[in-house]
Coordinates of C-alpha atoms in Angstrom, one line a residue:
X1 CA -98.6 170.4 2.7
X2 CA -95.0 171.3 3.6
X3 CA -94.0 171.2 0.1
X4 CA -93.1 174.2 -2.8
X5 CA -92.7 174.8 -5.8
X6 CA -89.4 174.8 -5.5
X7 CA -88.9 171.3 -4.5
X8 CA -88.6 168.5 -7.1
X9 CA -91.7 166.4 -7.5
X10 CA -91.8 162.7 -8.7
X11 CA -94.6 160.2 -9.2
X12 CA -92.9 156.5 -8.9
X13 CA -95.8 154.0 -9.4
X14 CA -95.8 150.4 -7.9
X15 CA -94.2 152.1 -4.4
X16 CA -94.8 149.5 -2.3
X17 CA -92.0 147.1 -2.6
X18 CA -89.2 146.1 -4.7
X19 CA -87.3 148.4 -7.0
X20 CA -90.5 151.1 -6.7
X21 CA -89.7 151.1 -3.3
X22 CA -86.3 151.3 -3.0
X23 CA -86.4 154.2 -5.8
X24 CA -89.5 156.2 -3.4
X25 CA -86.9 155.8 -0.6
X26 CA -83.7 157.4 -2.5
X27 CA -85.9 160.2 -3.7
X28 CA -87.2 161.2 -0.8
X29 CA -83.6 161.2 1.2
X30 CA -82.3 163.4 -1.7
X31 CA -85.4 166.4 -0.9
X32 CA -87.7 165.2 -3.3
X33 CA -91.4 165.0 -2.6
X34 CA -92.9 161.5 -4.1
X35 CA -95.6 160.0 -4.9
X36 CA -96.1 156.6 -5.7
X37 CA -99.1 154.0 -5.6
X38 CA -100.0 150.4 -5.2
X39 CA -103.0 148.5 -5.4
X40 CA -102.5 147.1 -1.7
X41 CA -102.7 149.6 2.0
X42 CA -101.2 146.5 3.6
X43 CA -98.2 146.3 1.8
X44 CA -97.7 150.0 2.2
X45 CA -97.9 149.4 6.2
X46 CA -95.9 146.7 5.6
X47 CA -93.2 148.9 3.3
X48 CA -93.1 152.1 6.0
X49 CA -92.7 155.2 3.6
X50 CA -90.3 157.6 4.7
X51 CA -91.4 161.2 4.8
X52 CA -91.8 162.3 1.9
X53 CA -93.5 159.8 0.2
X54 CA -97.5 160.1 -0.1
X55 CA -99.1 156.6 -0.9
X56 CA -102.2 156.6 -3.0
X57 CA -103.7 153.1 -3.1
X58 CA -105.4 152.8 -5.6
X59 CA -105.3 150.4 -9.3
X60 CA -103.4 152.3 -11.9
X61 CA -106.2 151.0 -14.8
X62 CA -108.8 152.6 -12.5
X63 CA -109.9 155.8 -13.8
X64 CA -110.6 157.5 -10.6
X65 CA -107.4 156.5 -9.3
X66 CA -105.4 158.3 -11.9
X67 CA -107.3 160.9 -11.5
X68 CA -106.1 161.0 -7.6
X69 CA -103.0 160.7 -9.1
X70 CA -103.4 163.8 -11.1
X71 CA -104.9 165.6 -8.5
X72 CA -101.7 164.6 -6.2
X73 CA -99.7 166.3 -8.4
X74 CA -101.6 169.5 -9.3
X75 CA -101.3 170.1 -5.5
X76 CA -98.3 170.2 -5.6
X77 CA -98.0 171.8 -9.0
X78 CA -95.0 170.7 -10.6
X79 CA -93.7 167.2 -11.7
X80 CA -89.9 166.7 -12.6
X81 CA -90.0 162.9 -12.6
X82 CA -92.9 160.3 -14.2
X83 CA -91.5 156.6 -13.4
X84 CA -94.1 153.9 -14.5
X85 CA -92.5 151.2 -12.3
X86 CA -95.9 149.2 -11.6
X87 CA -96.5 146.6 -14.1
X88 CA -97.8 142.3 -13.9
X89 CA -96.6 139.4 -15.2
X90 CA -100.1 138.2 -16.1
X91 CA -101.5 134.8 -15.0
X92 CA -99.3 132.6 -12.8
X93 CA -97.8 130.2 -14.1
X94 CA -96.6 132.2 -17.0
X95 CA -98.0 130.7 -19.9
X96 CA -97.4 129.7 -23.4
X97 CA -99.0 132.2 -25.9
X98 CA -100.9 129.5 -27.5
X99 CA -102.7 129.2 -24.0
X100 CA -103.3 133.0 -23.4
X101 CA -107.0 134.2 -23.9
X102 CA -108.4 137.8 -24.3
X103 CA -109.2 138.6 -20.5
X104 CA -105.5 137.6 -20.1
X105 CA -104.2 140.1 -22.8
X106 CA -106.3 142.9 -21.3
X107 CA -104.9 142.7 -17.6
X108 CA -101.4 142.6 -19.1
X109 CA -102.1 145.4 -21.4
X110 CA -104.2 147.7 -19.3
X111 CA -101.6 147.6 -16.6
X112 CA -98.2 147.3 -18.4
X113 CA -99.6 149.9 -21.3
X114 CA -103.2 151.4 -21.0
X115 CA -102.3 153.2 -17.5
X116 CA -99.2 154.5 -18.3
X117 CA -99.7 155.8 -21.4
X118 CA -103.3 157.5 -20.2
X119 CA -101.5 158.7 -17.1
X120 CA -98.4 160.5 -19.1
X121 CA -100.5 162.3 -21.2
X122 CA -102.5 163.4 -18.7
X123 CA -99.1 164.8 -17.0
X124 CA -97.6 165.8 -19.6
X125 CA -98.1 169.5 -19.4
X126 CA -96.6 169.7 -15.8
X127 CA -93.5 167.4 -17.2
X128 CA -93.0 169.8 -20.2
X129 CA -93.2 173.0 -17.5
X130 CA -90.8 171.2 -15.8
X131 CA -88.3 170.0 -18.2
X132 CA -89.4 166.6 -16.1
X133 CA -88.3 163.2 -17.4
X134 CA -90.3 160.0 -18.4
X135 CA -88.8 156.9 -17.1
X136 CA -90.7 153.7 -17.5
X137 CA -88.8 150.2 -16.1
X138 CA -88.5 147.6 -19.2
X139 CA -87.1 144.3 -19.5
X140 CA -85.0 142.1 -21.3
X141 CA -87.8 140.5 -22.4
X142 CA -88.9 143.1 -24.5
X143 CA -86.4 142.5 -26.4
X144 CA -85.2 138.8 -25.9
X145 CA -87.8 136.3 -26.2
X146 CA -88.0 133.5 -23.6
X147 CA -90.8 130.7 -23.5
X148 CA -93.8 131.7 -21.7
X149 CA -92.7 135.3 -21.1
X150 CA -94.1 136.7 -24.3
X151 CA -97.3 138.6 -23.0
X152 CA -95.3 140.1 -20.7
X153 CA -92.3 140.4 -23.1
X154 CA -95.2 142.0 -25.8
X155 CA -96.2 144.6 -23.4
X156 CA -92.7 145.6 -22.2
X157 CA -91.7 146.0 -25.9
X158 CA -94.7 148.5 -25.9
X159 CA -94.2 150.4 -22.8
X160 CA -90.7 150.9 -24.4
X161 CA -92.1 152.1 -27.6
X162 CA -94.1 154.5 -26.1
X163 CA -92.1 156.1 -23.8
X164 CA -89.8 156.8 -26.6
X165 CA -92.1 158.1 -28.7
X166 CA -93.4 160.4 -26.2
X167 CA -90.0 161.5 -26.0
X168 CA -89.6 162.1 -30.1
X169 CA -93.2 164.0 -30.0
X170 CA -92.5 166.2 -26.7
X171 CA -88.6 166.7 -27.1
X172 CA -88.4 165.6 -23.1
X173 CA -86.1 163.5 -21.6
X174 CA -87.9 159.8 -22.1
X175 CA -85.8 156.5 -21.1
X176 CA -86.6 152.4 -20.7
X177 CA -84.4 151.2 -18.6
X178 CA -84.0 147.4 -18.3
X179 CA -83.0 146.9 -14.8
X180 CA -81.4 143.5 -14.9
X181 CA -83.1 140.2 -13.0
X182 CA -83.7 141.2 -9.3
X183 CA -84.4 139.5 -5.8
X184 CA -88.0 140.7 -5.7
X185 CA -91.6 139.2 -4.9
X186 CA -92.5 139.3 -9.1
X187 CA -89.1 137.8 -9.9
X188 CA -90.4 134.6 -7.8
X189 CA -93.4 134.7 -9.1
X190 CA -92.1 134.3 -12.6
X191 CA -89.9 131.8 -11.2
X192 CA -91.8 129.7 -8.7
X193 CA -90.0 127.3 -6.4
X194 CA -86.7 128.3 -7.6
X195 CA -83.5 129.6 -5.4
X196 CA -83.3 133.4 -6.4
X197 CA -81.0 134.5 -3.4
X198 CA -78.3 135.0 -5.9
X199 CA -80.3 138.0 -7.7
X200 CA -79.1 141.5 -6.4
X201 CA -81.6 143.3 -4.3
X202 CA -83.7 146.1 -6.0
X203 CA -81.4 148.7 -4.3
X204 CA -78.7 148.0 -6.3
X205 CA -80.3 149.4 -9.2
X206 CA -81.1 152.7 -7.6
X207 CA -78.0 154.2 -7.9
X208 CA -78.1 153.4 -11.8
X209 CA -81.3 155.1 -12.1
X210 CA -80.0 158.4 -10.2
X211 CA -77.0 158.7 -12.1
X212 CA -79.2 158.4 -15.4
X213 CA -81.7 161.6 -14.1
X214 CA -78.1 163.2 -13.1
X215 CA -76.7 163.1 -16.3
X216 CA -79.7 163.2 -18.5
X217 CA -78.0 161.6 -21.7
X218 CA -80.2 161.3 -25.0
X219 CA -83.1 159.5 -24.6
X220 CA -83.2 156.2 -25.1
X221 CA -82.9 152.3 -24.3
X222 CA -80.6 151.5 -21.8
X223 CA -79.4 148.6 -19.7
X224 CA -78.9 149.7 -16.2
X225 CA -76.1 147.7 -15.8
X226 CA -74.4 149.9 -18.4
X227 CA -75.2 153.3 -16.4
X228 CA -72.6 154.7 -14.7
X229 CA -69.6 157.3 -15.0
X230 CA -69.5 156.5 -18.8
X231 CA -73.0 158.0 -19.2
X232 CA -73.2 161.3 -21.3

């Protein structure tokens, strides 16, 4: 382990590809040491981490894997930075609700809510010795409501929810950031068939998401199309 105590920890789940992966990548060429996970060793072979950036594979509703997780990060001893980026759809095709059954609900919820809210509190006393922040990756649809995007829609209206509220009962930095559509494996899956070479790529949201954890406004909601310059 060539890392300190001095250096700037982050845990970035879902690492693998998209917007997890672009954000593991900027970290990492700014000094920090990340981890991140993913359910799939292939598609970390397939992403080739910089240094810097310690895969875990794991499922983040699996018990023992948090608890990797956790163990990641007490070896380091510090965490400035818990991003819950991982996060499904749910059954493909997306569904009406009238056609969502219970097993359906529980993979959404487990893994767009369950995990990352066990996994924060189990963090949450390196984040507070840390000043660290809690960032969790929303969607409009947690706040717009598109047919056959409201499972989805339901848990990213929760994540956001309790992200802030960790924020109001801890007093640290806690943000949902809707990212905007993006050119990414998920986004076709929601969107089968359909030409999304117009979407940005994932990177372009990165440098939103620095300039939020540079400036550290209030937390909140935000859009990251709105971050820039302008935030306080």
């Amino acid at each position: 382990m060539n890392t300190t105590t001095e250096t700037r920890v982050a845990l970035v789940t879902g690492g693998s590809a998209g917007l997890g992966l672009a954000l593991c990548t900027a970290l990492a060429e700014r000094g920090w040491d990340v981890i991140t996970d993913g359910r799939s060793a292939e598609k970390f072979k397939e992403a080739d981490l910089p240094a810097g950036v310690t895969a875990v594979v794991g499922d983040l509703t699996d018990a023992d894997h948090r608890s990797a997780l956790v163990a990641e990060v007490e070896q380091r001893g510090r965490l400035d930075l818990l991003v819950h980026n991982a996060s499904t759809l749910g059954p493909l095709p997306m569904r009406p609700l009238e056609e969502v059954d219970i097993p359906d609900l529980m993979h959404v919820w487990r893994t767009n809510i369950g995990g990352p809210l066990v996994l924060t509190s189990a963090l949450l006393p390196r984040l507070r010795d840390a000043d660290g922040v809690l960032l969790s990756l929303s969607s409009d649809a947690a706040v717009e409501h598109y047919e056959t995007w409201g499972l989805y829609g339901a848990s990213k209206a929760a994540l956001d929810h309790v992200t802030l509220t960790y924020g109001a009962e801890t007093g640290l930095r806690a943000y949902a950031v809707d990212p905007g559509d993006m050119r990414t494996a998920m986004h076709q899956d929601a969107f089968p068939g359909e030409d999304i070479s117009d979407r940005p790529l994932a990177s372009t949201v990165v440098p939103r998401l620095l300039a939020l954890l540079d400036a550290r406004p209030e937390s909140g909601r935000y859009r990251a199309a709105d971050i820039g310059e302008d935030v306080r």
